[in-house]
Amino acid sequence: MVVNSIRERTIAENSMVVLLQGLQGEVTTVDLRNECTARGRVLNVDAFMNVRLEDVLYRDRQGRRTQLQDLFITGRNVRYVHIPDHVDIMETVQNQLAKIHRVRNFASEGGGRKEFSKKTK
Amino acid sequence: MRTEYYFRHGAGGNFSHDSLLRSCVAVSNMEERERVSETDRKETASNPELERDADPNVEEEGEDAETLDVCSEHFNPLRALYAPAAPPLPFPNIKCFNNVSDYESFLKGGRGRAKPENVEKKRRKAMKGVADPERIERLKKLMVNNPVAESEEGESSSSSQPRRRRKQKPLRNVLTRMPLCKGSPLGELYRCVQERIRVKVHIRTFKGLRGVCSGFVVAFDKFWNLAMVDVDETYREPLLGEAIYHEKALTVSRLFEKLRLQEDPGAAEVGEKQEKAGEPKETPEDRSDRPAESRGGGRTAEPGQSESAADKRDEGNVSQARRKYGKVHTRHINQLFVRGENVILINPQPL
């Protein structure tokens, strides 16, 4: 759900990549820098905006369509990401930030699991 | 009688000697002594009063009260100081000072000077027992199983006690950083977010302008990544090969000019004149000539290139209905995320 590296988590937390991370599982279109488009389900987005898509319809500049099972796009090559209409931008960002916040505090309170069994409210 | 005698002598210092002799004296004697001393004092007290009453008889009657009245014009402070009883005060619960400078520093606010932080501290100390509604609200938010708690706080308040202590650090994430930009160009962008001002975002191609996105910005970050809604994108895909060198750089006005010409071929002539007038230099202009030529065709033609020409005519080659090369396109996208790297500039639209 959230990346394991603290560095990546911090980078993501302070940039709009969290919005894209919130889109994980949705079907979106990614417009690339080279005027190609890729439409598929978002598997994973990392802090550098590298995107992994599955079940992709890749359309190149000339308009030729290609079906791909798995596609990895380097973050720098992204130009646009179309956000599905049913996704609320602010809500998605806030949910993602909450998840990161939770994970961070979970880890920092020393012991993770131990906390839940010992501590009472 | 004997006790009286002893009392008077006790004042003179022989008291201790006598008390040793009389150590076996009963308590009643001592009590008597005390009772006597009281009456004695009354006697002594009454004497000066009598004297006092006698004095004003010498002076005018009625002035006595005035000289001792602090509020009157005839107040005699020396007299009031030596009066056996305190002068009648209009405010019996008044605060008493030792000197004038005492009073001065009291006026200035007590022990220290009335610095704002001291004043604040005093106020808070005074309010210590009183419940602060703001504080109550804050604590409520951290409570578990409280329906008031928001989603973020609610999820993170599973162990609220240690969390509260740790939460001293201010929360910093992409959303909190947005308002921090005030005073910088990004701060201006934040204003557009807040006031829901429509903006035009110029998007770049590898060299030059690709197009313009017109929409509302919902969120942004320091890289100028934008989350936009209600976007109308007007763009032209970059030309290939030789064309780049021959054509004049695409600008926004040219972009929209081309779009207009595409949509309305009849306006080509007028457009051409306008464009020629607008440009000071008369360089061989492929772009502006072509609209006039391709009036009938209704599309902006390319400078002669075999490859592109072939592509243009040969529409049946590709499976889908291909977009004509070099055309200006428009599309509407409801929600769009733009990577900041591709942004040239952002133009808030006139209010």
GROMACS .gro file of C-alpha atoms in nm:
model
  472
    1MET     CA    1   0.000   0.000   0.000
    2VAL     CA    2   0.264   0.249   0.105
    3VAL     CA    3   0.627   0.229   0.002
    4ASN     CA    4   0.869   0.094   0.253
    5SER     CA    5   1.147   0.343   0.214
    6ILE     CA    6   1.128   0.644   0.443
    7ARG     CA    7   1.294   0.862   0.186
    8GLU     CA    8   1.037   0.777  -0.077
    9ARG     CA    9   0.758   0.823   0.169
   10THR     CA   10   0.877   1.171   0.255
   11ILE     CA   11   0.923   1.268  -0.107
   12ALA     CA   12   0.577   1.141  -0.188
   13GLU     CA   13   0.421   1.307   0.111
   14ASN     CA   14   0.547   1.648   0.009
   15SER     CA   15   0.451   1.632  -0.356
   16MET     CA   16   0.150   1.559  -0.571
   17VAL     CA   17   0.264   1.206  -0.637
   18VAL     CA   18   0.036   1.108  -0.353
   19LEU     CA   19  -0.255   1.182  -0.579
   20LEU     CA   20  -0.126   0.934  -0.833
   21GLN     CA   21  -0.056   0.682  -0.562
   22GLY     CA   22  -0.413   0.715  -0.458
   23LEU     CA   23  -0.514   0.614  -0.808
   24GLN     CA   24  -0.363   0.272  -0.767
   25GLY     CA   25  -0.616   0.021  -0.888
   26GLU     CA   26  -0.798   0.262  -1.116
   27VAL     CA   27  -0.803   0.254  -1.493
   28THR     CA   28  -0.647   0.571  -1.628
   29THR     CA   29  -0.483   0.713  -1.934
   30VAL     CA   30  -0.128   0.834  -1.913
   31ASP     CA   31  -0.014   1.078  -2.180
   32LEU     CA   32   0.355   1.055  -2.238
   33ARG     CA   33   0.608   1.315  -2.334
   34ASN     CA   34   0.648   1.156  -2.673
   35GLU     CA   35   0.283   1.211  -2.759
   36CYS     CA   36   0.191   0.850  -2.697
   37THR     CA   37  -0.084   0.740  -2.464
   38ALA     CA   38  -0.118   0.435  -2.245
   39ARG     CA   39  -0.450   0.333  -2.096
   40GLY     CA   40  -0.460   0.069  -1.829
   41ARG     CA   41  -0.496  -0.016  -1.463
   42VAL     CA   42  -0.247   0.151  -1.234
   43LEU     CA   43  -0.056  -0.107  -1.037
   44ASN     CA   44   0.192   0.114  -0.862
   45VAL     CA   45   0.328   0.465  -0.860
   46ASP     CA   46   0.644   0.552  -0.673
   47ALA     CA   47   0.777   0.879  -0.540
   48PHE     CA   48   0.949   0.959  -0.870
   49MET     CA   49   0.626   0.915  -1.061
   50ASN     CA   50   0.740   0.591  -1.224
   51VAL     CA   51   0.417   0.421  -1.318
   52ARG     CA   52   0.341   0.057  -1.361
   53LEU     CA   53   0.033  -0.029  -1.558
   54GLU     CA   54  -0.129  -0.358  -1.642
   55ASP     CA   55  -0.357  -0.465  -1.920
   56VAL     CA   56  -0.258  -0.169  -2.127
   57LEU     CA   57  -0.374  -0.028  -2.455
   58TYR     CA   58  -0.077   0.161  -2.586
   59ARG     CA   59  -0.134   0.407  -2.863
   60ASP     CA   60   0.166   0.554  -3.036
   61ARG     CA   61   0.207   0.881  -3.216
   62GLN     CA   62   0.073   0.753  -3.538
   63GLY     CA   63  -0.226   0.617  -3.359
   64ARG     CA   64  -0.133   0.253  -3.383
   65ARG     CA   65  -0.277   0.050  -3.102
   66THR     CA   66  -0.089  -0.214  -2.914
   67GLN     CA   67  -0.206  -0.439  -2.636
   68LEU     CA   68   0.037  -0.490  -2.353
   69GLN     CA   69   0.011  -0.690  -2.038
   70ASP     CA   70   0.252  -0.488  -1.832
   71LEU     CA   71   0.398  -0.146  -1.893
   72PHE     CA   72   0.649   0.050  -1.693
   73ILE     CA   73   0.676   0.422  -1.757
   74THR     CA   74   0.961   0.632  -1.624
   75GLY     CA   75   0.839   0.926  -1.422
   76ARG     CA   76   1.008   1.179  -1.640
   77ASN     CA   77   0.823   1.061  -1.946
   78VAL     CA   78   0.484   1.136  -1.801
   79ARG     CA   79   0.309   1.444  -1.924
   80TYR     CA   80  -0.051   1.398  -1.819
   81VAL     CA   81  -0.239   1.151  -1.611
   82HIS     CA   82  -0.610   1.149  -1.669
   83ILE     CA   83  -0.791   1.114  -1.344
   84PRO     CA   84  -1.117   0.919  -1.354
   85ASP     CA   85  -1.425   1.129  -1.305
   86HIS     CA   86  -1.543   0.940  -1.001
   87VAL     CA   87  -1.223   1.013  -0.809
   88ASP     CA   88  -1.228   1.310  -0.573
   89ILE     CA   89  -0.886   1.472  -0.581
   90MET     CA   90  -0.878   1.627  -0.235
   91GLU     CA   91  -1.023   1.323  -0.069
   92THR     CA   92  -0.773   1.092  -0.237
   93VAL     CA   93  -0.481   1.309  -0.135
   94GLN     CA   94  -0.601   1.330   0.223
   95ASN     CA   95  -0.654   0.956   0.247
   96GLN     CA   96  -0.308   0.887   0.115
   97LEU     CA   97  -0.153   1.134   0.358
   98ALA     CA   98  -0.342   0.974   0.644
   99LYS     CA   99  -0.210   0.634   0.547
  100ILE     CA  100   0.145   0.760   0.540
  101HIS     CA  101   0.092   0.934   0.871
  102ARG     CA  102  -0.039   0.617   1.026
  103VAL     CA  103   0.240   0.402   0.900
  104ARG     CA  104   0.499   0.647   1.016
  105ASN     CA  105   0.358   0.672   1.365
  106PHE     CA  106   0.302   0.301   1.385
  107ALA     CA  107   0.669   0.241   1.324
  108SER     CA  108   0.794   0.519   1.546
  109GLU     CA  109   0.608   0.410   1.853
  110GLY     CA  110   0.851   0.130   1.908
  111GLY     CA  111   0.730  -0.221   1.871
  112GLY     CA  112   0.437  -0.195   1.639
  113ARG     CA  113   0.239  -0.501   1.725
  114LYS     CA  114   0.341  -0.495   2.087
  115GLU     CA  115   0.163  -0.166   2.128
  116PHE     CA  116  -0.174  -0.305   2.046
  117SER     CA  117  -0.168  -0.591   2.291
  118LYS     CA  118  -0.026  -0.399   2.584
  119LYS     CA  119  -0.170  -0.055   2.569
  120THR     CA  120  -0.516   0.033   2.675
  121LYS     CA  121  -0.689   0.347   2.567
  122MET     CA  122  -0.476   4.766   9.353
  123ARG     CA  123  -0.168   4.567   9.390
  124THR     CA  124  -0.195   4.443   9.037
  125GLU     CA  125  -0.230   4.788   8.906
  126TYR     CA  126   0.083   4.885   9.076
  127TYR     CA  127   0.268   4.596   8.928
  128PHE     CA  128   0.148   4.681   8.584
  129ARG     CA  129   0.272   5.032   8.594
  130HIS     CA  130   0.604   4.926   8.723
  131GLY     CA  131   0.622   4.653   8.466
  132ALA     CA  132   0.635   4.925   8.207
  133GLY     CA  133   0.944   5.055   8.378
  134GLY     CA  134   1.137   4.732   8.347
  135ASN     CA  135   1.098   4.578   8.691
  136PHE     CA  136   0.847   4.342   8.564
  137SER     CA  137   1.073   4.043   8.530
  138HIS     CA  138   1.196   4.067   8.889
  139ASP     CA  139   0.848   4.089   9.018
  140SER     CA  140   0.722   3.806   8.807
  141LEU     CA  141   0.986   3.578   8.953
  142LEU     CA  142   0.873   3.667   9.300
  143ARG     CA  143   0.517   3.623   9.194
  144SER     CA  144   0.569   3.312   8.992
  145CYS     CA  145   0.333   3.125   9.212
  146VAL     CA  146   0.065   3.377   9.152
  147ALA     CA  147  -0.255   3.225   9.039
  148VAL     CA  148  -0.379   3.257   8.690
  149SER     CA  149  -0.662   3.471   8.805
  150ASN     CA  150  -0.415   3.739   8.894
  151MET     CA  151  -0.277   3.743   8.544
  152GLU     CA  152  -0.620   3.757   8.403
  153GLU     CA  153  -0.699   4.040   8.624
  154ARG     CA  154  -0.389   4.208   8.506
  155GLU     CA  155  -0.498   4.177   8.152
  156ARG     CA  156  -0.839   4.304   8.224
  157VAL     CA  157  -0.686   4.590   8.405
  158SER     CA  158  -0.448   4.665   8.122
  159GLU     CA  159  -0.742   4.684   7.890
  160THR     CA  160  -0.924   4.934   8.100
  161ASP     CA  161  -0.599   5.114   8.148
  162ARG     CA  162  -0.553   5.147   7.779
  163LYS     CA  163  -0.900   5.270   7.740
  164GLU     CA  164  -0.830   5.529   7.998
  165THR     CA  165  -0.513   5.638   7.828
  166ALA     CA  166  -0.683   5.635   7.494
  167SER     CA  167  -0.965   5.845   7.610
  168ASN     CA  168  -0.734   6.107   7.746
  169PRO     CA  169  -0.586   6.230   7.421
  170GLU     CA  170  -0.934   6.220   7.278
  171LEU     CA  171  -1.043   6.454   7.542
  172GLU     CA  172  -0.745   6.662   7.460
  173ARG     CA  173  -0.824   6.644   7.096
  174ASP     CA  174  -1.177   6.741   7.149
  175ALA     CA  175  -1.050   7.029   7.346
  176ASP     CA  176  -0.822   7.149   7.070
  177PRO     CA  177  -1.068   7.209   6.797
  178ASN     CA  178  -1.269   7.397   7.044
  179VAL     CA  179  -0.996   7.648   7.015
  180GLU     CA  180  -1.026   7.645   6.638
  181GLU     CA  181  -1.342   7.681   6.446
  182GLU     CA  182  -1.592   7.410   6.483
  183GLY     CA  183  -1.668   7.189   6.182
  184GLU     CA  184  -1.316   7.211   6.044
  185ASP     CA  185  -1.200   6.908   6.231
  186ALA     CA  186  -1.373   6.665   6.005
  187GLU     CA  187  -1.253   6.847   5.699
  188THR     CA  188  -0.890   6.847   5.789
  189LEU     CA  189  -0.903   6.474   5.835
  190ASP     CA  190  -1.114   6.407   5.534
  191VAL     CA  191  -0.887   6.289   5.251
  192CYS     CA  192  -1.123   6.412   4.989
  193SER     CA  193  -1.155   6.764   5.111
  194GLU     CA  194  -0.954   7.069   5.024
  195HIS     CA  195  -0.862   7.134   5.387
  196PHE     CA  196  -0.705   6.794   5.432
  197ASN     CA  197  -0.412   6.820   5.671
  198PRO     CA  198  -0.186   6.516   5.608
  199LEU     CA  199   0.042   6.584   5.904
  200ARG     CA  200  -0.252   6.591   6.131
  201ALA     CA  201  -0.393   6.274   5.978
  202LEU     CA  202  -0.060   6.099   6.035
  203TYR     CA  203  -0.059   6.184   6.402
  204ALA     CA  204  -0.423   6.109   6.455
  205PRO     CA  205  -0.472   5.806   6.678
  206ALA     CA  206  -0.724   5.650   6.448
  207ALA     CA  207  -0.701   5.629   6.074
  208PRO     CA  208  -0.890   5.899   5.893
  209PRO     CA  209  -1.218   5.786   5.749
  210LEU     CA  210  -1.157   5.663   5.400
  211PRO     CA  211  -1.414   5.672   5.125
  212PHE     CA  212  -1.300   5.326   5.014
  213PRO     CA  213  -1.226   5.114   5.318
  214ASN     CA  214  -1.084   4.825   5.114
  215ILE     CA  215  -0.827   5.041   4.945
  216LYS     CA  216  -0.478   4.906   4.872
  217CYS     CA  217  -0.211   5.055   5.091
  218PHE     CA  218   0.128   5.159   4.959
  219ASN     CA  219   0.442   5.251   5.143
  220ASN     CA  220   0.547   5.533   4.919
  221VAL     CA  221   0.479   5.707   4.594
  222SER     CA  222   0.714   5.501   4.384
  223ASP     CA  223   0.542   5.192   4.513
  224TYR     CA  224   0.222   5.332   4.381
  225GLU     CA  225   0.386   5.417   4.052
  226SER     CA  226   0.514   5.068   3.991
  227PHE     CA  227   0.179   4.929   4.087
  228LEU     CA  228   0.025   5.142   3.820
  229LYS     CA  229   0.269   5.004   3.567
  230GLY     CA  230   0.152   4.652   3.632
  231GLY     CA  231   0.301   4.500   3.938
  232ARG     CA  232   0.629   4.324   3.984
  233GLY     CA  233   0.775   4.360   3.636
  234ARG     CA  234   0.696   4.604   3.363
  235ALA     CA  235   0.380   4.513   3.185
  236LYS     CA  236   0.541   4.336   2.895
  237PRO     CA  237   0.298   4.158   2.669
  238GLU     CA  238   0.429   3.817   2.769
  239ASN     CA  239   0.396   3.900   3.137
  240VAL     CA  240   0.048   4.026   3.084
  241GLU     CA  241  -0.035   3.710   2.895
  242LYS     CA  242   0.117   3.492   3.166
  243LYS     CA  243  -0.084   3.671   3.431
  244ARG     CA  244  -0.398   3.630   3.235
  245ARG     CA  245  -0.339   3.263   3.185
  246LYS     CA  246  -0.260   3.211   3.548
  247ALA     CA  247  -0.577   3.385   3.643
  248MET     CA  248  -0.766   3.165   3.399
  249LYS     CA  249  -0.604   2.849   3.523
  250GLY     CA  250  -0.900   2.681   3.671
  251VAL     CA  251  -1.138   2.793   3.405
  252ALA     CA  252  -1.201   2.548   3.121
  253ASP     CA  253  -1.072   2.673   2.790
  254PRO     CA  254  -1.319   2.576   2.518
  255GLU     CA  255  -1.048   2.573   2.253
  256ARG     CA  256  -0.840   2.332   2.453
  257ILE     CA  257  -1.139   2.111   2.508
  258GLU     CA  258  -1.202   2.100   2.136
  259ARG     CA  259  -0.844   2.003   2.067
  260LEU     CA  260  -0.853   1.728   2.323
  261LYS     CA  261  -1.182   1.604   2.189
  262LYS     CA  262  -1.032   1.564   1.850
  263LEU     CA  263  -0.768   1.333   1.988
  264MET     CA  264  -1.017   1.116   2.166
  265VAL     CA  265  -1.088   0.767   2.047
  266ASN     CA  266  -1.439   0.665   1.949
  267ASN     CA  267  -1.543   1.021   1.938
  268PRO     CA  268  -1.779   1.085   1.646
  269VAL     CA  269  -1.644   1.440   1.627
  270ALA     CA  270  -1.297   1.315   1.535
  271GLU     CA  271  -1.208   1.355   1.169
  272SER     CA  272  -1.095   1.063   0.960
  273GLU     CA  273  -0.723   1.141   0.985
  274GLU     CA  274  -0.722   1.203   1.352
  275GLY     CA  275  -0.958   0.920   1.415
  276GLU     CA  276  -0.732   0.671   1.248
  277SER     CA  277  -0.422   0.797   1.416
  278SER     CA  278  -0.570   0.819   1.761
  279SER     CA  279  -0.556   0.449   1.839
  280SER     CA  280  -0.309   0.535   2.110
  281SER     CA  281  -0.379   0.898   2.159
  282GLN     CA  282  -0.181   0.951   2.476
  283PRO     CA  283   0.171   0.907   2.339
  284ARG     CA  284   0.052   1.050   2.008
  285ARG     CA  285  -0.040   1.376   2.170
  286ARG     CA  286   0.301   1.420   2.317
  287ARG     CA  287   0.465   1.342   1.988
  288LYS     CA  288   0.237   1.566   1.789
  289GLN     CA  289   0.430   1.873   1.894
  290LYS     CA  290   0.590   1.871   1.549
  291PRO     CA  291   0.379   2.060   1.296
  292LEU     CA  292   0.227   1.852   1.021
  293ARG     CA  293   0.397   1.904   0.686
  294ASN     CA  294   0.262   1.749   0.373
  295VAL     CA  295   0.177   1.857   0.025
  296LEU     CA  296  -0.150   2.014   0.132
  297THR     CA  297  -0.002   2.214   0.417
  298ARG     CA  298   0.277   2.334   0.197
  299MET     CA  299   0.041   2.496  -0.048
  300PRO     CA  300  -0.042   2.801   0.164
  301LEU     CA  301   0.319   2.838   0.271
  302CYS     CA  302   0.412   2.975  -0.068
  303LYS     CA  303   0.259   3.314  -0.001
  304GLY     CA  304   0.470   3.591  -0.144
  305SER     CA  305   0.614   3.382  -0.422
  306PRO     CA  306   0.473   3.303  -0.768
  307LEU     CA  307   0.343   2.977  -0.627
  308GLY     CA  308   0.163   3.184  -0.368
  309GLU     CA  309  -0.014   3.356  -0.652
  310LEU     CA  310  -0.108   3.015  -0.781
  311TYR     CA  311  -0.242   2.928  -0.441
  312ARG     CA  312  -0.460   3.233  -0.461
  313CYS     CA  313  -0.600   3.097  -0.785
  314VAL     CA  314  -0.671   2.772  -0.607
  315GLN     CA  315  -0.848   2.942  -0.322
  316GLU     CA  316  -1.048   3.185  -0.529
  317ARG     CA  317  -1.119   2.929  -0.801
  318ILE     CA  318  -0.976   3.143  -1.073
  319ARG     CA  319  -0.956   2.985  -1.413
  320VAL     CA  320  -0.601   2.956  -1.535
  321LYS     CA  321  -0.432   2.890  -1.861
  322VAL     CA  322  -0.139   2.658  -1.839
  323HIS     CA  323   0.107   2.660  -2.126
  324ILE     CA  324   0.236   2.313  -2.195
  325ARG     CA  325   0.565   2.248  -2.360
  326THR     CA  326   0.687   2.008  -2.617
  327PHE     CA  327   1.052   1.920  -2.647
  328LYS     CA  328   1.106   2.248  -2.819
  329GLY     CA  329   0.854   2.521  -2.781
  330LEU     CA  330   0.488   2.540  -2.704
  331ARG     CA  331   0.260   2.244  -2.735
  332GLY     CA  332  -0.063   2.397  -2.628
  333VAL     CA  333  -0.271   2.558  -2.362
  334CYS     CA  334  -0.475   2.395  -2.089
  335SER     CA  335  -0.752   2.611  -1.954
  336GLY     CA  336  -0.901   2.496  -1.625
  337PHE     CA  337  -0.914   2.527  -1.248
  338VAL     CA  338  -0.626   2.420  -1.032
  339VAL     CA  339  -0.724   2.209  -0.735
  340ALA     CA  340  -0.380   2.132  -0.597
  341PHE     CA  341  -0.020   2.186  -0.681
  342ASP     CA  342   0.326   2.130  -0.540
  343LYS     CA  343   0.670   2.279  -0.562
  344PHE     CA  344   0.745   2.103  -0.888
  345TRP     CA  345   0.443   2.272  -1.038
  346ASN     CA  346   0.268   1.938  -1.075
  347LEU     CA  347  -0.094   2.039  -1.107
  348ALA     CA  348  -0.422   1.869  -1.039
  349MET     CA  349  -0.677   2.044  -1.256
  350VAL     CA  350  -1.046   2.010  -1.323
  351ASP     CA  351  -1.265   2.118  -1.609
  352VAL     CA  352  -0.981   2.139  -1.854
  353ASP     CA  353  -1.004   2.253  -2.212
  354GLU     CA  354  -0.687   2.167  -2.388
  355THR     CA  355  -0.592   2.334  -2.714
  356TYR     CA  356  -0.277   2.188  -2.857
  357ARG     CA  357  -0.087   2.092  -3.161
  358GLU     CA  358   0.135   1.796  -3.180
  359PRO     CA  359   0.489   1.883  -3.272
  360LEU     CA  360   0.598   1.871  -3.633
  361LEU     CA  361   0.846   1.616  -3.743
  362GLY     CA  362   1.179   1.657  -3.911
  363GLU     CA  363   1.255   1.948  -4.138
  364ALA     CA  364   0.941   2.129  -4.057
  365ILE     CA  365   1.071   2.238  -3.723
  366TYR     CA  366   1.341   2.446  -3.880
  367HIS     CA  367   1.123   2.601  -4.142
  368GLU     CA  368   0.826   2.696  -3.942
  369LYS     CA  369   0.800   2.989  -3.713
  370ALA     CA  370   0.783   2.913  -3.346
  371LEU     CA  371   0.437   2.840  -3.226
  372THR     CA  372   0.298   3.095  -2.989
  373VAL     CA  373  -0.031   3.110  -2.812
  374SER     CA  374  -0.179   3.365  -3.041
  375ARG     CA  375  -0.065   3.170  -3.344
  376LEU     CA  376  -0.205   2.859  -3.193
  377PHE     CA  377  -0.548   3.005  -3.157
  378GLU     CA  378  -0.519   3.167  -3.490
  379LYS     CA  379  -0.460   2.832  -3.646
  380LEU     CA  380  -0.749   2.687  -3.458
  381ARG     CA  381  -0.976   2.958  -3.576
  382LEU     CA  382  -0.860   2.912  -3.928
  383GLN     CA  383  -0.921   2.544  -3.909
  384GLU     CA  384  -1.270   2.585  -3.790
  385ASP     CA  385  -1.359   2.867  -4.017
  386PRO     CA  386  -1.185   2.841  -4.350
  387GLY     CA  387  -1.359   3.151  -4.480
  388ALA     CA  388  -1.182   3.369  -4.237
  389ALA     CA  389  -0.848   3.269  -4.373
  390GLU     CA  390  -0.797   3.576  -4.583
  391VAL     CA  391  -0.883   3.813  -4.307
  392GLY     CA  392  -0.666   3.617  -4.077
  393GLU     CA  393  -0.377   3.628  -4.310
  394LYS     CA  394  -0.396   4.003  -4.341
  395GLN     CA  395  -0.410   4.043  -3.969
  396GLU     CA  396  -0.115   3.823  -3.922
  397LYS     CA  397   0.090   4.000  -4.181
  398ALA     CA  398   0.009   4.332  -4.027
  399GLY     CA  399   0.099   4.206  -3.686
  400GLU     CA  400   0.444   4.096  -3.785
  401PRO     CA  401   0.713   4.352  -3.843
  402LYS     CA  402   0.945   4.132  -4.043
  403GLU     CA  403   0.857   3.987  -4.375
  404THR     CA  404   1.026   3.654  -4.358
  405PRO     CA  405   0.911   3.387  -4.594
  406GLU     CA  406   0.627   3.261  -4.390
  407ASP     CA  407   0.513   2.915  -4.466
  408ARG     CA  408   0.255   2.908  -4.197
  409SER     CA  409   0.073   3.219  -4.291
  410ASP     CA  410   0.076   3.151  -4.660
  411ARG     CA  411  -0.060   2.807  -4.629
  412PRO     CA  412  -0.388   2.899  -4.464
  413ALA     CA  413  -0.471   3.107  -4.765
  414GLU     CA  414  -0.381   2.828  -4.997
  415SER     CA  415  -0.558   2.556  -4.817
  416ARG     CA  416  -0.869   2.756  -4.774
  417GLY     CA  417  -1.066   2.505  -4.956
  418GLY     CA  418  -0.911   2.215  -4.777
  419GLY     CA  419  -0.986   2.360  -4.442
  420ARG     CA  420  -0.667   2.255  -4.281
  421THR     CA  421  -0.336   2.412  -4.217
  422ALA     CA  422  -0.102   2.255  -4.466
  423GLU     CA  423   0.251   2.156  -4.409
  424PRO     CA  424   0.555   2.288  -4.577
  425GLY     CA  425   0.628   2.048  -4.856
  426GLN     CA  426   0.767   1.726  -4.731
  427SER     CA  427   0.728   1.399  -4.898
  428GLU     CA  428   0.683   1.206  -4.583
  429SER     CA  429   0.420   1.424  -4.428
  430ALA     CA  430   0.245   1.477  -4.756
  431ALA     CA  431   0.221   1.110  -4.803
  432ASP     CA  432   0.085   1.070  -4.458
  433LYS     CA  433  -0.173   1.334  -4.513
  434ARG     CA  434  -0.315   1.195  -4.828
  435ASP     CA  435  -0.286   0.839  -4.726
  436GLU     CA  436  -0.547   0.828  -4.459
  437GLY     CA  437  -0.651   0.473  -4.513
  438ASN     CA  438  -0.313   0.346  -4.401
  439VAL     CA  439  -0.378   0.353  -4.034
  440SER     CA  440  -0.657   0.161  -3.867
  441GLN     CA  441  -0.818   0.441  -3.676
  442ALA     CA  442  -0.942   0.770  -3.815
  443ARG     CA  443  -0.619   0.954  -3.790
  444ARG     CA  444  -0.584   1.310  -3.678
  445LYS     CA  445  -0.446   1.523  -3.948
  446TYR     CA  446  -0.088   1.606  -3.897
  447GLY     CA  447  -0.007   1.954  -3.783
  448LYS     CA  448  -0.360   2.033  -3.688
  449VAL     CA  449  -0.461   2.213  -3.380
  450HIS     CA  450  -0.683   2.003  -3.160
  451THR     CA  451  -0.912   2.076  -2.876
  452ARG     CA  452  -1.037   1.841  -2.616
  453HIS     CA  453  -1.210   1.856  -2.283
  454ILE     CA  454  -1.087   1.660  -1.986
  455ASN     CA  455  -1.273   1.661  -1.660
  456GLN     CA  456  -0.987   1.590  -1.425
  457LEU     CA  457  -0.627   1.607  -1.527
  458PHE     CA  458  -0.293   1.572  -1.358
  459VAL     CA  459  -0.007   1.763  -1.520
  460ARG     CA  460   0.353   1.688  -1.444
  461GLY     CA  461   0.530   2.011  -1.353
  462GLU     CA  462   0.816   1.950  -1.587
  463ASN     CA  463   0.588   2.015  -1.885
  464VAL     CA  464   0.457   2.347  -1.763
  465ILE     CA  465   0.597   2.656  -1.928
  466LEU     CA  466   0.388   2.915  -1.751
  467ILE     CA  467   0.055   2.965  -1.585
  468ASN     CA  468  -0.165   3.254  -1.669
  469PRO     CA  469  -0.454   3.341  -1.440
  470GLN     CA  470  -0.736   3.455  -1.653
  471PRO     CA  471  -0.854   3.809  -1.622
  472LEU     CA  472  -1.118   3.855  -1.355
   0.00000   0.00000   0.00000
